Coordinates of C-alpha atoms and ligand atoms in Angstrom, one line a residue:
M1 CA 89.5 132.1 34.4
A2 CA 91.0 128.7 33.9
D3 CA 89.1 126.1 31.8
T4 CA 86.0 127.4 29.8
V5 CA 84.1 124.7 27.7
T6 CA 81.4 125.8 25.5
S7 CA 79.9 125.4 22.2
S8 CA 81.7 128.7 20.5
G9 CA 80.0 131.7 21.2
T10 CA 77.5 131.0 23.9
T11 CA 79.7 131.9 26.8
A12 CA 79.9 135.3 26.4
S13 CA 76.5 135.5 25.1
L14 CA 75.4 133.6 28.1
L15 CA 76.8 135.7 30.9
T16 CA 75.7 139.0 28.9
S17 CA 72.2 137.6 29.1
L18 CA 72.5 136.3 32.6
E19 CA 73.7 139.4 34.4
P20 CA 70.6 141.6 34.8
L21 CA 68.4 138.7 35.8
L22 CA 71.3 137.4 38.2
R23 CA 71.5 140.7 39.8
S24 CA 68.1 140.4 41.1
W25 CA 67.4 136.7 41.6
L26 CA 71.0 136.0 43.2
P27 CA 69.8 138.3 46.4
R28 CA 66.6 136.4 46.8
Q29 CA 68.4 133.1 47.5
R30 CA 68.5 131.8 50.8
W31 CA 72.0 130.7 50.6
F32 CA 73.0 133.9 49.3
A33 CA 75.4 135.6 51.8
G34 CA 75.7 138.6 51.1
K35 CA 72.1 140.1 51.3
G36 CA 71.7 143.7 52.1
R37 CA 74.1 144.8 49.6
P38 CA 73.7 145.6 45.7
V39 CA 75.2 143.4 43.3
T40 CA 76.8 145.3 41.0
G41 CA 78.7 142.5 38.4
F42 CA 80.4 139.4 38.3
T43 CA 83.5 137.7 36.9
P44 CA 83.1 133.9 35.6
V45 CA 85.5 131.7 37.5
S46 CA 84.7 129.0 35.6
V47 CA 81.9 128.1 32.7
T48 CA 81.4 124.6 31.7
E49 CA 78.6 123.7 29.4
L50 CA 77.1 119.9 30.7
L51 CA 74.7 119.8 27.9
P52 CA 74.5 122.4 24.4
P53 CA 71.6 124.4 24.4
D54 CA 70.6 123.2 20.8
G55 CA 68.6 120.9 21.6
R56 CA 65.5 121.0 24.3
L57 CA 67.4 121.6 27.0
G58 CA 70.9 123.3 27.9
L59 CA 72.6 123.2 30.8
Y60 CA 75.7 125.2 31.8
H61 CA 77.8 124.7 35.5
L62 CA 79.3 128.0 36.6
L63 CA 81.5 129.3 39.3
L64 CA 80.8 133.2 39.3
R65 CA 82.4 135.7 41.6
V66 CA 79.9 138.0 42.7
H67 CA 80.9 141.5 43.1
Q68 CA 78.8 144.1 45.6
P69 CA 80.2 147.1 47.6
D70 CA 82.3 146.2 50.9
A71 CA 80.0 145.9 54.0
P72 CA 80.6 149.3 56.0
G73 CA 84.0 149.1 58.4
A74 CA 84.8 145.4 56.1
P75 CA 88.1 145.3 54.5
P76 CA 88.4 145.2 50.8
H77 CA 86.7 142.4 49.1
P78 CA 87.2 140.5 46.1
G79 CA 83.4 139.2 46.3
D80 CA 82.0 135.7 46.7
C81 CA 82.3 132.9 44.5
Y82 CA 78.9 131.0 44.0
Q83 CA 78.2 128.1 42.3
L84 CA 74.9 127.9 39.7
L85 CA 73.7 125.2 37.7
I86 CA 71.7 127.2 34.9
G87 CA 69.4 125.7 32.8
V88 CA 68.2 127.0 29.1
R89 CA 64.9 125.9 27.9
E90 CA 62.7 127.2 25.2
A91 CA 59.8 127.7 27.7
L92 CA 59.3 126.5 31.1
P93 CA 56.9 123.5 31.8
P94 CA 54.5 124.7 35.0
R95 CA 56.0 122.5 37.3
L96 CA 59.3 124.4 37.0
A97 CA 57.8 127.9 37.6
P98 CA 59.5 128.2 41.0
A99 CA 62.7 127.8 39.2
L100 CA 62.5 130.6 36.6
I101 CA 65.4 133.0 36.8
G102 CA 64.2 134.9 33.6
H103 CA 63.7 135.4 29.9
V104 CA 66.8 136.3 27.7
T105 CA 65.8 139.1 25.6
E106 CA 69.3 139.5 23.3
G107 CA 71.7 137.6 21.7
P108 CA 72.2 133.9 20.0
L109 CA 70.1 132.9 23.2
A110 CA 67.2 135.6 22.9
G111 CA 63.6 134.0 23.6
R112 CA 65.4 131.3 25.8
T113 CA 64.4 130.7 29.6
V114 CA 67.0 130.6 31.9
Y115 CA 66.3 128.6 35.1
E116 CA 68.0 127.1 38.3
A117 CA 68.7 123.8 36.9
L118 CA 68.7 121.8 40.0
H119 CA 65.2 121.6 40.3
D120 CA 64.8 119.5 37.1
T121 CA 65.5 116.1 37.2
R122 CA 67.3 115.2 33.8
P123 CA 69.9 118.2 35.2
A124 CA 70.5 116.7 38.6
E125 CA 70.8 113.3 36.3
V126 CA 73.7 114.3 34.3
L127 CA 75.6 115.3 38.0
L128 CA 75.1 111.8 39.3
E129 CA 75.6 110.0 36.0
A130 CA 78.9 112.2 35.7
L131 CA 79.9 110.9 39.9
R132 CA 79.4 107.5 38.4
T133 CA 81.2 107.3 35.2
R134 CA 84.2 109.4 36.9
A135 CA 83.8 112.1 34.3
R136 CA 86.1 114.7 33.5
I137 CA 84.4 118.0 31.8
G138 CA 86.5 121.0 31.5
A139 CA 87.6 122.2 35.1
L140 CA 85.4 120.1 36.4
R141 CA 86.6 116.5 38.3
F142 CA 83.6 114.2 39.0
E143 CA 85.1 111.6 42.0
R144 CA 84.0 108.5 43.3
E145 CA 85.4 106.5 46.4
S146 CA 87.1 103.9 45.4
G147 CA 84.8 100.1 45.9
Q148 CA 81.6 102.4 45.9
E149 CA 79.0 101.6 43.4
I150 CA 76.5 103.8 42.4
R151 CA 73.7 102.6 40.4
A152 CA 72.4 103.8 36.9
G153 CA 69.1 105.5 36.5
L154 CA 68.3 106.8 39.8
V155 CA 65.6 109.7 40.1
A156 CA 66.2 112.4 41.2
R157 CA 64.4 115.0 43.0
L158 CA 65.3 118.6 45.1
M159 CA 64.9 118.9 48.0
T160 CA 62.9 121.8 49.1
A161 CA 63.6 123.0 52.9
E162 CA 65.7 126.2 52.1
Q163 CA 69.4 125.7 53.2
S164 CA 72.8 127.5 53.2
N165 CA 73.7 125.0 50.0
S166 CA 71.2 122.9 47.9
S167 CA 70.6 118.9 48.1
V168 CA 69.1 117.0 45.7
V169 CA 68.0 113.1 46.6
Y170 CA 68.2 110.3 44.0
G171 CA 65.6 107.5 44.7
D172 CA 66.0 106.9 48.1
T173 CA 69.5 106.3 47.5
F174 CA 71.7 109.1 47.7
I175 CA 71.5 112.9 48.5
L176 CA 74.2 115.1 46.2
K177 CA 75.1 118.6 48.6
L178 CA 75.4 121.5 46.1
L179 CA 78.1 124.1 48.3
R180 CA 76.9 127.2 47.1
R181 CA 79.1 129.9 48.2
V182 CA 82.6 128.3 47.5
V183 CA 86.4 128.9 48.5
P184 CA 89.2 127.2 47.5
G185 CA 91.1 124.8 49.5
V186 CA 90.3 121.5 51.5
N187 CA 86.5 121.7 52.6
P188 CA 85.7 119.7 55.7
D189 CA 82.5 118.8 54.9
L190 CA 84.1 116.2 52.4
E191 CA 87.3 116.1 54.9
L192 CA 85.9 115.1 57.8
P193 CA 83.5 112.6 56.6
L194 CA 85.4 110.9 54.9
A195 CA 88.2 111.1 57.4
L196 CA 85.5 109.5 60.0
A197 CA 84.6 106.7 57.0
R198 CA 88.1 105.7 57.4
E199 CA 88.2 105.4 60.8
G200 CA 85.1 103.1 61.0
C201 CA 83.2 105.8 62.7
A202 CA 79.7 105.0 61.8
R203 CA 77.9 108.2 63.0
V204 CA 78.3 110.1 59.6
P205 CA 77.0 109.1 56.4
A206 CA 80.3 108.0 54.5
P207 CA 81.0 110.2 51.3
T208 CA 80.3 108.0 48.3
A209 CA 81.7 110.3 45.7
W210 CA 82.1 114.2 45.3
L211 CA 82.9 116.8 42.6
H212 CA 85.7 119.3 42.7
A213 CA 87.0 122.0 40.4
D214 CA 91.0 122.9 39.6
V215 CA 90.7 126.7 38.5
D216 CA 93.6 128.5 38.3
A217 CA 95.7 125.5 39.9
Q218 CA 93.3 126.1 43.0
P219 CA 91.2 123.5 44.4
Y220 CA 87.3 123.8 44.9
V221 CA 85.2 121.1 46.5
L222 CA 81.7 121.8 44.8
A223 CA 79.4 119.1 45.8
V224 CA 79.5 115.7 48.0
L225 CA 77.2 112.6 47.6
Q226 CA 76.4 110.7 50.3
P227 CA 73.9 107.4 51.2
F228 CA 70.4 109.0 52.3
V229 CA 69.2 108.2 55.2
S230 CA 65.4 107.1 54.1
G231 CA 63.0 108.2 56.6
A232 CA 65.0 110.1 58.7
A233 CA 63.8 113.1 61.0
D234 CA 66.0 115.5 62.0
G235 CA 66.3 116.4 66.0
W236 CA 65.1 120.2 65.4
E237 CA 61.6 119.1 63.7
L238 CA 61.8 115.7 66.7
A239 CA 62.4 118.8 69.3
L240 CA 59.9 120.9 68.6
R241 CA 57.1 117.7 67.9
E242 CA 57.7 116.8 71.6
L243 CA 57.6 120.5 73.0
A244 CA 54.2 120.8 71.2
K245 CA 53.0 117.8 72.7
G246 CA 54.7 118.7 76.5
E247 CA 56.6 115.8 76.2
D248 CA 60.5 115.9 77.2
F249 CA 63.3 115.2 75.0
V250 CA 65.9 113.8 77.8
A251 CA 66.2 110.0 76.3
E252 CA 67.2 111.6 73.0
A253 CA 69.2 114.7 74.0
R254 CA 70.9 111.9 76.0
A255 CA 71.6 109.7 72.9
L256 CA 72.8 112.9 70.7
G257 CA 75.4 113.4 73.5
R258 CA 76.9 110.0 73.2
A259 CA 76.8 110.3 69.6
T260 CA 78.6 113.6 69.7
A261 CA 81.4 112.1 71.8
E262 CA 81.4 109.3 69.5
V263 CA 82.1 111.6 66.6
H264 CA 84.9 113.7 68.9
T265 CA 86.5 110.8 69.9
A266 CA 86.9 109.5 66.2
L267 CA 87.8 112.6 65.3
A268 CA 90.8 112.7 67.7
R269 CA 92.1 109.5 66.7
A270 CA 92.0 110.3 63.3
L271 CA 93.3 114.1 63.0
P272 CA 95.9 115.9 64.9
T273 CA 94.9 117.6 68.6
V274 CA 96.7 119.9 70.1
T275 CA 97.5 121.6 73.5
L276 CA 96.2 124.6 73.8
G277 CA 98.5 126.6 76.4
P278 CA 98.2 130.6 77.2
A279 CA 99.3 131.9 74.2
Q280 CA 96.5 129.7 72.2
L281 CA 94.0 130.5 74.2
R282 CA 94.7 134.1 74.3
L283 CA 94.5 133.9 70.3
L284 CA 90.8 131.8 71.1
V285 CA 89.9 134.7 73.6
D286 CA 90.7 137.5 70.9
G287 CA 88.7 135.7 68.4
M288 CA 85.6 135.7 70.5
T289 CA 86.0 139.2 71.5
E290 CA 87.1 140.8 68.1
R291 CA 83.7 138.5 67.0
L292 CA 81.5 140.3 69.4
A293 CA 82.9 143.7 68.4
A294 CA 81.9 143.1 64.8
A295 CA 78.3 142.0 65.9
V296 CA 77.8 145.1 68.0
Q297 CA 78.4 146.9 65.2
A298 CA 76.3 144.9 63.1
V299 CA 73.3 144.7 65.5
P300 CA 73.2 147.4 67.5
A301 CA 70.5 145.6 69.8
L302 CA 73.5 144.0 71.4
R303 CA 75.1 147.0 72.4
P304 CA 73.9 147.1 76.0
Y305 CA 75.2 143.3 77.1
E306 CA 78.3 143.6 75.3
P307 CA 80.2 144.1 78.9
G308 CA 78.4 141.2 80.3
L309 CA 79.4 138.8 77.4
R310 CA 82.3 140.7 77.6
S311 CA 83.1 139.1 81.1
A312 CA 82.5 135.7 80.0
Y313 CA 85.6 135.8 77.5
A314 CA 87.8 137.6 80.6
A315 CA 86.8 134.9 82.8
L316 CA 88.5 132.1 79.9
A317 CA 91.6 134.3 79.8
D318 CA 92.0 134.5 83.4
L319 CA 92.1 130.9 83.9
A320 CA 94.6 130.8 80.6
A321 CA 96.8 133.3 83.0
E322 CA 97.0 131.3 85.6
G323 CA 98.3 128.7 83.3
H324 CA 94.9 126.0 82.4
T325 CA 95.4 124.3 79.2
W326 CA 92.7 122.3 77.2
T327 CA 92.9 120.0 74.3
A328 CA 91.8 121.0 70.8
Q329 CA 90.7 118.8 68.0
R330 CA 88.8 118.9 64.7
V331 CA 85.1 119.4 65.6
H332 CA 82.1 119.6 63.3
G333 CA 81.9 123.3 63.9
D334 CA 78.0 124.4 63.2
L335 CA 76.3 121.7 65.3
H336 CA 72.4 122.2 66.4
L337 CA 69.1 119.7 66.2
G338 CA 69.1 120.4 62.8
Q339 CA 72.3 119.2 61.9
C340 CA 71.3 115.7 63.5
L341 CA 69.6 112.7 62.0
R342 CA 67.6 110.0 63.4
S343 CA 66.9 107.0 61.4
P344 CA 63.5 105.1 61.7
S345 CA 65.4 102.3 63.6
G346 CA 66.3 105.5 66.1
D347 CA 70.0 105.7 65.2
W348 CA 71.5 109.2 65.4
S349 CA 73.8 110.5 62.1
L350 CA 75.9 114.1 62.1
I351 CA 75.6 115.7 59.0
D352 CA 77.1 118.6 57.7
F353 CA 80.6 119.1 58.4
E354 CA 81.0 122.7 56.7
G355 CA 81.4 124.7 60.2
E356 CA 80.1 128.2 60.2
P357 CA 79.6 129.1 56.6
A358 CA 80.4 132.9 57.1
R359 CA 83.9 131.9 58.9
P360 CA 86.9 131.6 56.7
L361 CA 88.3 128.0 55.6
A362 CA 91.5 128.4 57.6
E363 CA 89.9 129.0 60.8
R364 CA 87.0 126.4 60.3
R365 CA 89.8 123.9 59.6
M366 CA 91.5 124.7 62.9
P367 CA 91.6 122.4 65.9
Q368 CA 89.2 123.7 68.7
P369 CA 88.3 122.5 72.2
P370 CA 85.2 119.8 71.5
V371 CA 83.4 122.4 73.9
R372 CA 82.5 124.4 70.9
D373 CA 80.1 121.6 69.6
I374 CA 78.7 120.8 72.8
A375 CA 77.9 124.9 73.6
G376 CA 76.4 124.5 70.0
M377 CA 73.9 121.7 70.8
L378 CA 73.0 123.4 74.3
R379 CA 72.3 126.8 72.1
S380 CA 70.0 124.6 70.3
F381 CA 67.9 123.4 72.8
D382 CA 67.7 126.4 74.1
Y383 CA 66.3 127.8 70.5
A384 CA 63.7 125.0 70.6
A385 CA 62.4 126.2 73.8
H386 CA 62.9 129.6 72.9
S387 CA 60.8 129.1 69.6
V388 CA 57.3 128.0 71.1
T389 CA 54.8 129.9 72.8
P390 CA 54.9 130.1 75.5
P391 CA 58.6 129.4 76.0
A392 CA 60.1 126.3 77.7
P393 CA 63.0 126.9 79.7
D394 CA 62.7 124.0 82.0
W395 CA 62.5 121.8 78.9
A396 CA 65.9 122.9 77.6
H397 CA 67.3 122.8 80.7
A398 CA 66.6 119.1 81.7
C399 CA 67.5 118.5 77.5
R400 CA 70.7 120.6 78.3
A401 CA 71.4 118.1 81.3
A402 CA 70.8 115.0 79.6
Y403 CA 73.3 115.7 76.8
C404 CA 76.0 116.6 78.6
S405 CA 75.6 112.9 80.7
G406 CA 75.3 111.3 77.5
Y407 CA 78.5 112.7 76.1
A408 CA 80.2 112.1 79.3
E409 CA 79.4 108.4 79.5
V410 CA 81.3 108.4 76.2
A411 CA 83.8 110.6 76.3
G412 CA 84.5 110.1 80.0
R413 CA 84.2 113.5 80.7
D414 CA 81.5 115.8 81.5
P415 CA 81.4 119.4 79.6
R416 CA 79.9 120.7 82.8
T417 CA 83.3 120.5 84.8
D418 CA 84.8 123.2 82.4
P419 CA 81.9 126.0 83.3
V420 CA 84.0 128.8 82.3
L421 CA 85.4 127.4 78.8
L422 CA 81.7 126.6 78.1
R423 CA 79.9 129.6 79.3
A424 CA 82.7 131.4 76.7
H425 CA 81.7 129.2 73.7
E426 CA 78.3 129.5 74.5
T427 CA 78.3 132.8 74.5
D428 CA 80.5 133.2 71.1
K429 CA 77.9 130.9 69.8
A430 CA 75.0 133.0 70.7
V431 CA 76.7 135.9 69.4
Y432 CA 76.9 134.2 66.0
E433 CA 73.2 133.5 65.8
V434 CA 72.5 136.9 66.4
V435 CA 74.1 137.7 63.4
Y436 CA 73.0 134.9 61.5
E437 CA 69.6 135.6 62.3
A438 CA 69.3 139.7 61.9
R439 CA 71.2 138.6 58.4
H440 CA 68.9 135.8 57.2
R441 CA 65.9 135.9 59.5
P442 CA 65.1 138.8 61.3
D443 CA 61.5 137.5 62.9
W444 CA 64.2 134.9 64.5
L445 CA 66.2 137.8 66.5
A446 CA 64.4 137.4 70.0
V447 CA 65.5 133.8 70.3
P448 CA 69.1 134.5 70.5
L449 CA 68.8 137.7 72.4
T450 CA 67.3 136.1 75.1
A451 CA 70.0 134.1 75.5
V452 CA 72.4 136.4 75.1
R453 CA 70.5 138.5 78.1
R454 CA 71.2 135.5 80.4
L455 CA 74.5 134.6 79.1
A456 CA 75.7 138.1 79.9
L457 CA 75.1 137.9 83.6
P458 CA 77.8 137.1 85.6
D459 CA 76.5 133.9 87.7
Q460 CA 76.4 131.8 84.6
E461 CA 79.4 129.9 85.4
A462 CA 77.6 127.5 87.4
R463 CA 74.9 126.3 84.6
P464 CA 73.9 124.4 82.5
Ligands
ADP1 N1 72.7 112.2 54.1 C1 71.6 112.3 54.5 N2 70.0 111.7 54.6 C2 69.1 112.0 54.7 N3 68.8 113.3 55.1 C3 69.8 114.3 55.0 C4 71.5 113.4 54.6 N4 72.3 114.5 54.3 C5 71.1 115.7 54.5 N5 70.1 115.1 54.9 C6 69.1 116.5 54.7 O1 69.0 117.5 53.6 C7 69.3 118.7 54.5 C8 70.6 119.8 54.1 O2 71.9 119.3 54.5 P1 72.7 119.9 55.2 O3 74.0 119.0 55.0 O4 72.9 120.1 56.6 O5 73.2 121.4 54.0 P2 72.9 122.7 54.2 O6 74.7 122.9 54.6 O7 72.4 123.2 53.1 O8 72.1 123.3 55.7 C9 69.2 118.3 56.2 O9 68.7 119.0 56.9 C10 69.0 117.2 56.4 O10 67.0 117.0 56.3
LIG2 O1 72.4 126.4 57.5 P1 73.0 125.9 58.6 O2 72.4 124.1 58.7 O3 74.4 125.3 58.3 O4 73.0 126.4 59.4 C1 72.7 128.1 59.6 O5 71.4 128.3 59.6 C2 70.9 127.5 61.2 C3 69.4 127.8 60.9 O6 68.9 126.8 59.5 C4 71.5 128.0 62.1 O7 70.9 127.3 63.4 C5 70.5 128.2 64.0 O8 68.7 128.2 64.0 C6 68.2 126.7 64.7 C7 66.8 126.7 64.5 O9 66.0 126.4 63.1 C8 68.9 126.0 65.9 O10 68.3 124.4 66.0 C9 70.4 126.3 65.9 O11 70.8 126.1 67.6 C10 70.8 127.9 65.4 O12 72.2 128.1 66.1 C11 73.1 127.9 62.1 O13 73.4 128.6 63.1 C12 73.6 128.7 60.9 O14 74.9 128.4 60.6

């Protein structure tokens, strides 16, 4: 552990007290990626006292490596590192009951209650104030983009929607996304919006400030503050609303296609692009094939479709062998309707450039064919249409076509002109979704499995 800044004596006691409480609390959090395996222990990566516990409220920032038995067949892993903001109080007021982690029974903090401090306004406001003043506390570095101001005294509220990370809204002005599972290195959730903002692309809220830590000479991006798009609705809720009314979503799908193309065009200007020749395409296909094999192990319901799904990748390998090449660039990496925000004036923004949370950071930062994001959105229209009763495949088909047309209007190239590349990427995404749902929302598993059945059929190349 690098910098540890606490009042004397409280660190060891805090960690000892927390261990049994976190063992049962952590696996219940939506953002906890190690579900299904017991938590066997912790190693502190960094512990920073933000408020001493001698007053009414104590506040700790923790980076904890969480130990779990390795998943069956997986290579040995040191354990994921999670970011926690822990509050300490004498007792919790009723409004904070959902934030309870547990009651400390031993040591200097005995009799106190520890809780998830992001639910509490004062701790969340401590973070904003630190960003506003560019504070340095222990290993924590609170940074603010030059020329960007933060007004003092904005009131905090935690966003209640369960996500991969946790977000706090300040007034109606800013939103702070606190990353939960953190890895050292450049984080695309800061890197890409900053690059886009500096490129003048208005389709992404520009980062105002961010938190990072240097631990054992390793940089960690921990949180990003952006302007809050007030009154926005996300594409997923809008799509479901239209489906419920029996209305199409074609105009919005086209606008989303245009917005995606604008972001892709700006990313291609701001960051390097590469040509994928036979060797790189081989690696791309190998990656897809390996992910499918791992997914079949994890979710046996995929097994009957494995040969059909493999044929999607084999078709891409054949084109590569014939000498086809494609351009790759930095992309969003996990684009779906929930990542698209429509402002009250009707403008679309894209958010959450973290990529697929389960993938290694180096992989998420690699240039990829832009069709990867397009496939994500096409899957999302299909998701919406298959999450209602009765399913509405024609609704999805119309959205998918309109999205591709909108994309082509801006990018000058229609993704449907590359059906083999598109099918391979849609297949890869559907396989990812099967694993994601099996792990996080088993009740939803049938939705991507429906797509898997379709994508495993050999005549899919002509779609959408
Ligand atoms: N700039 C923003 N303005 C308004 N709402 C936002 C903004 N950024 C994110 N949100 C809301 O916060 C939610 C979570 O943000 P996101 O970046 O997708 O986090 P996660 O990685 O946890 O999914 C989004 O679904 C959206 O509703
Ligand atoms: O938490 P993130 O937004 O980073 O993304 C993860 O969770 C998403 C679900 O919340 C998941 O998306 C899948 O479900 C969506 C509907 O809830 C659907 O619109 C998407 O098309 C579908 O992939 C996403 O895959 C996962 O990475």
